[in-house]
Tab-separated table of C-alpha atoms in Angstrom:
chain	number	residue	atom	x	y	z
A	1	MET	CA	-38.191	-168.773	-131.310
A	2	ALA	CA	-39.842	-170.192	-128.205
A	3	GLY	CA	-42.520	-167.637	-127.332
A	4	GLY	CA	-41.980	-164.416	-129.260
A	5	PRO	CA	-44.359	-162.480	-131.523
A	6	LEU	CA	-43.541	-164.615	-134.568
A	7	ARG	CA	-44.392	-167.922	-132.923
A	8	ASP	CA	-48.120	-167.953	-133.732
A	9	ALA	CA	-47.535	-167.014	-137.383
A	10	ASP	CA	-44.734	-169.562	-137.600
A	11	GLU	CA	-46.921	-172.363	-136.287
A	12	ARG	CA	-49.840	-171.429	-138.554
A	13	LEU	CA	-47.505	-171.527	-141.556
A	14	GLY	CA	-46.041	-174.832	-140.422
A	15	ARG	CA	-49.412	-176.517	-139.932
A	16	ALA	CA	-50.514	-175.307	-143.357
A	17	ALA	CA	-47.414	-176.864	-144.945
A	18	PHE	CA	-47.347	-180.202	-143.107
A	19	GLY	CA	-48.170	-183.215	-145.252
A	20	HIS	CA	-47.863	-181.519	-148.637
A	21	GLY	CA	-45.923	-183.221	-151.403
A	22	PRO	CA	-45.189	-186.896	-152.075
A	23	THR	CA	-44.081	-188.623	-148.883
A	24	TRP	CA	-41.154	-190.389	-150.543
A	25	LEU	CA	-39.821	-187.110	-151.932
A	26	THR	CA	-40.199	-184.996	-148.805
A	27	GLU	CA	-38.669	-187.770	-146.701
A	28	PHE	CA	-35.741	-187.977	-149.119
A	29	LEU	CA	-35.214	-184.216	-148.922
A	30	ALA	CA	-35.331	-184.266	-145.125
A	31	ASP	CA	-32.780	-187.087	-145.051
A	32	LEU	CA	-30.279	-184.965	-147.011
A	33	GLY	CA	-29.439	-183.288	-143.704
A	34	GLY	CA	-28.820	-186.525	-141.840
A	35	LEU	CA	-25.336	-187.392	-140.621
A	36	PRO	CA	-25.199	-190.599	-142.726
A	37	VAL	CA	-25.715	-188.544	-145.909
A	38	ALA	CA	-24.237	-185.054	-145.528
A	39	VAL	CA	-21.101	-185.860	-143.523
A	40	PRO	CA	-19.804	-188.587	-145.904
A	41	VAL	CA	-20.200	-186.154	-148.828
A	42	LEU	CA	-18.065	-183.611	-146.999
A	43	ALA	CA	-15.577	-186.303	-145.931
A	44	ILE	CA	-15.032	-187.315	-149.566
A	45	VAL	CA	-14.338	-183.723	-150.600
A	46	VAL	CA	-12.040	-183.182	-147.599
A	47	GLY	CA	-10.161	-186.349	-148.528
A	48	TYR	CA	-9.825	-185.099	-152.094
A	49	ALA	CA	-8.459	-181.765	-150.864
A	50	LEU	CA	-5.932	-183.559	-148.650
A	51	TRP	CA	-4.872	-185.702	-151.591
A	52	ARG	CA	-4.336	-182.530	-153.614
A	53	GLY	CA	-2.146	-181.121	-150.837
A	54	HIS	CA	-4.603	-178.509	-149.494
A	55	ARG	CA	-4.302	-179.574	-145.878
A	56	ALA	CA	-4.950	-176.183	-144.250
A	57	ARG	CA	-8.114	-175.599	-146.281
A	58	ALA	CA	-9.381	-179.108	-145.537
A	59	VAL	CA	-8.787	-178.660	-141.807
A	60	ALA	CA	-10.637	-175.324	-141.812
A	61	VAL	CA	-13.714	-176.857	-143.452
A	62	ALA	CA	-13.611	-179.883	-141.138
A	63	LEU	CA	-13.472	-177.583	-138.100
A	64	ALA	CA	-16.510	-175.688	-139.395
A	65	MET	CA	-18.398	-178.984	-139.486
A	66	VAL	CA	-17.285	-179.797	-135.942
A	67	ALA	CA	-18.555	-176.378	-134.835
A	68	VAL	CA	-22.131	-177.225	-135.886
A	69	PRO	CA	-23.106	-179.335	-132.844
A	70	VAL	CA	-21.096	-177.018	-130.586
A	71	LEU	CA	-23.325	-174.118	-131.666
A	72	VAL	CA	-26.625	-175.918	-132.207
A	73	MET	CA	-26.928	-178.070	-129.089
A	74	PRO	CA	-26.690	-175.227	-126.518
A	75	LEU	CA	-29.310	-173.264	-128.468
A	76	LYS	CA	-31.631	-176.266	-128.464
A	77	LEU	CA	-31.302	-176.575	-124.699
A	78	TRP	CA	-31.668	-172.829	-124.166
A	79	THR	CA	-34.774	-172.277	-126.310
A	80	ASP	CA	-36.362	-175.654	-125.424
A	81	ARG	CA	-38.915	-175.248	-128.190
A	82	PRO	CA	-41.440	-178.088	-128.692
A	83	GLY	CA	-41.544	-179.856	-132.021
A	84	PRO	CA	-44.495	-179.698	-134.425
A	85	LEU	CA	-45.873	-183.218	-133.984
A	86	THR	CA	-44.390	-184.231	-130.636
A	87	VAL	CA	-44.426	-183.193	-127.000
A	88	GLU	CA	-40.637	-183.348	-126.907
A	89	SER	CA	-38.646	-180.115	-127.073
A	90	GLY	CA	-35.283	-178.889	-128.330
A	91	TYR	CA	-36.187	-178.328	-131.951
A	92	TYR	CA	-34.746	-174.833	-132.479
A	93	PRO	CA	-32.549	-174.539	-134.462
A	94	SER	CA	-32.756	-177.479	-136.838
A	95	GLY	CA	-29.696	-179.686	-136.565
A	96	HIS	CA	-30.394	-181.413	-139.880
A	97	THR	CA	-30.558	-178.066	-141.664
A	98	ALA	CA	-27.336	-176.884	-140.040
A	99	THR	CA	-25.565	-180.122	-140.941
A	100	ALA	CA	-26.685	-179.942	-144.563
A	101	THR	CA	-25.824	-176.254	-144.954
A	102	VAL	CA	-22.291	-176.483	-143.573
A	103	ALA	CA	-21.510	-179.865	-145.135
A	104	TYR	CA	-22.648	-179.040	-148.662
A	105	CYS	CA	-21.586	-175.384	-148.747
A	106	GLY	CA	-18.296	-176.247	-147.034
A	107	ALA	CA	-17.647	-178.904	-149.676
A	108	ALA	CA	-18.433	-176.367	-152.416
A	109	LEU	CA	-16.022	-173.813	-150.928
A	110	LEU	CA	-13.360	-176.486	-150.722
A	111	LEU	CA	-13.885	-177.643	-154.313
A	112	SER	CA	-13.929	-174.218	-155.978
A	113	PRO	CA	-10.219	-173.294	-155.770
A	114	LEU	CA	-9.183	-176.849	-156.620
A	115	THR	CA	-10.481	-176.609	-160.189
A	116	GLY	CA	-9.359	-174.406	-163.061
A	117	ARG	CA	-7.136	-172.192	-160.916
A	118	GLY	CA	-4.532	-169.913	-162.394
A	119	THR	CA	-5.077	-170.865	-166.042
A	120	GLY	CA	-6.270	-167.439	-167.173
A	121	ARG	CA	-8.804	-169.066	-169.491
A	122	VAL	CA	-12.050	-170.957	-169.225
A	123	THR	CA	-11.533	-174.706	-169.148
A	124	ARG	CA	-13.737	-177.690	-168.537
A	125	HIS	CA	-12.486	-177.687	-164.917
A	126	ASP	CA	-14.072	-174.270	-164.369
A	127	THR	CA	-17.402	-176.099	-164.451
A	128	GLY	CA	-16.604	-177.244	-160.913
A	129	ARG	CA	-16.353	-173.652	-159.797
A	130	ALA	CA	-19.659	-172.826	-161.484
A	131	TRP	CA	-21.894	-175.641	-160.253
A	132	ALA	CA	-20.519	-176.510	-156.808
A	133	MET	CA	-22.029	-173.670	-154.767
A	134	PRO	CA	-25.416	-173.489	-156.559
A	135	VAL	CA	-25.856	-177.224	-156.024
A	136	ALA	CA	-24.880	-176.850	-152.360
A	137	VAL	CA	-27.421	-174.055	-151.863
A	138	VAL	CA	-30.164	-176.089	-153.554
A	139	LEU	CA	-29.419	-179.131	-151.375
A	140	SER	CA	-29.438	-177.014	-148.221
A	141	ALA	CA	-32.724	-175.363	-149.172
A	142	ALA	CA	-34.259	-178.698	-150.160
A	143	THR	CA	-33.355	-180.156	-146.772
A	144	GLY	CA	-35.144	-177.365	-144.921
A	145	ILE	CA	-38.202	-177.593	-147.147
A	146	GLY	CA	-38.388	-181.353	-146.700
A	147	LEU	CA	-38.157	-181.045	-142.914
A	148	VAL	CA	-41.067	-178.594	-142.821
A	149	LEU	CA	-43.257	-180.543	-145.248
A	150	ARG	CA	-42.707	-183.741	-143.268
A	151	GLY	CA	-43.649	-181.976	-140.030
A	152	TYR	CA	-40.251	-182.499	-138.405
A	153	HIS	CA	-39.598	-178.782	-137.831
A	154	TRP	CA	-41.310	-175.414	-137.717
A	155	PRO	CA	-40.290	-172.947	-140.467
A	156	LEU	CA	-38.423	-170.722	-137.985
A	157	ASP	CA	-36.352	-173.729	-136.898
A	158	ILE	CA	-35.076	-173.882	-140.464
A	159	LEU	CA	-34.596	-170.144	-140.854
A	160	GLY	CA	-32.690	-169.978	-137.574
A	161	SER	CA	-30.288	-172.661	-138.786
A	162	TRP	CA	-29.713	-170.890	-142.087
A	163	LEU	CA	-28.889	-167.627	-140.322
A	164	LEU	CA	-26.624	-169.350	-137.807
A	165	CYS	CA	-24.788	-171.293	-140.497
A	166	GLY	CA	-24.547	-168.198	-142.669
A	167	MET	CA	-22.429	-166.579	-139.970
A	168	LEU	CA	-20.369	-169.745	-139.599
A	169	LEU	CA	-19.793	-169.959	-143.349
A	170	ALA	CA	-18.809	-166.277	-143.445
A	171	LEU	CA	-16.084	-167.040	-140.902
A	172	LEU	CA	-15.046	-170.051	-142.977
A	173	VAL	CA	-14.775	-167.928	-146.117
A	174	ALA	CA	-12.582	-165.453	-144.234
A	175	ALA	CA	-10.393	-168.300	-142.978
A	176	LEU	CA	-10.023	-169.789	-146.455
A	177	TRP	CA	-9.227	-166.361	-147.901
A	178	TRP	CA	-6.496	-165.917	-145.280
A	179	ILE	CA	-5.094	-169.389	-145.987
A	180	ASP	CA	-5.036	-168.779	-149.740
A	181	ASN	CA	-3.377	-165.387	-149.397
A	182	ARG	CA	-0.808	-166.715	-146.960
A	183	GLY	CA	-0.026	-169.534	-149.393
A	184	ALA	CA	0.330	-167.100	-152.274
A	185	ALA	CA	2.671	-164.901	-150.200
A	186	ASP	CA	4.781	-167.904	-149.200
A	187	THR	CA	5.029	-168.986	-152.827
A	188	GLY	CA	6.129	-165.497	-153.842
A	189	ARG	CA	8.837	-165.396	-151.181
A	190	THR	CA	10.070	-168.830	-152.199
A	191	THR	CA	10.214	-167.775	-155.834
A	192	GLY	CA	12.092	-164.607	-154.925
A	193	ARG	CA	14.697	-166.496	-152.905
A	194	ALA	CA	15.170	-169.049	-155.621
A	195	TRP	CA	15.575	-166.676	-158.551
A	196	GLY	CA	16.692	-163.369	-157.031
A	197	PRO	CA	20.370	-164.174	-156.402
A	198	ILE	CA	20.724	-165.917	-159.740
A	199	GLY	CA	19.243	-162.957	-161.540
A	200	SER	CA	21.535	-160.570	-159.672
A	201	ALA	CA	24.574	-162.678	-160.432
A	202	ARG	CA	23.699	-162.824	-164.091
A	203	SER	CA	23.080	-159.103	-164.314
A	204	ALA	CA	26.487	-158.395	-162.756
A	205	GLN	CA	28.325	-160.334	-165.482
A	206	PRO	CA	29.650	-158.358	-168.445
A	207	PRO	CA	27.896	-158.982	-171.739
A	208	LYS	CA	29.564	-161.463	-174.064
């Protein structure tokens, strides 16, 4: 990260990549991880989930986004790694990459169960389940690539963010799984209370 055996290879790879590609495109890709772009996308999806009544899932994803600066900023201060084209430090891990990864993948995780659920057949809504996560992964990868090509980060800055956010997203998936299963259990208990006594009462009546 800041002085280990991979640093020389990392910096050679970074210098070889800097400046490649059309400036407008690489700048656009790098900007995908900016707060003005990634966070509003997630906010729209969170708002949609709240509107659909999935408050617990929306809160879990929002908390994952809040956790990004909580995890990234101490690591930046601890490693104190200089940037590629500046004397300033604090570039590991990449905050833009972390923001993009959690915002886009979090939005995809939030969208997936809100479309085509429980139908038992393929519908046009299942398209949301199919494209949401691949698009999120592509956007996250494109952000990291753009940051390296523009010379804003070393390659290991990007890789470190992906690994860090991978762990964060794994925790988010576990949280969403627990929320979904708890909701399914609550629905089952409610159904049992509503229909159990009626069914018992009916079964106790003599046939007519």
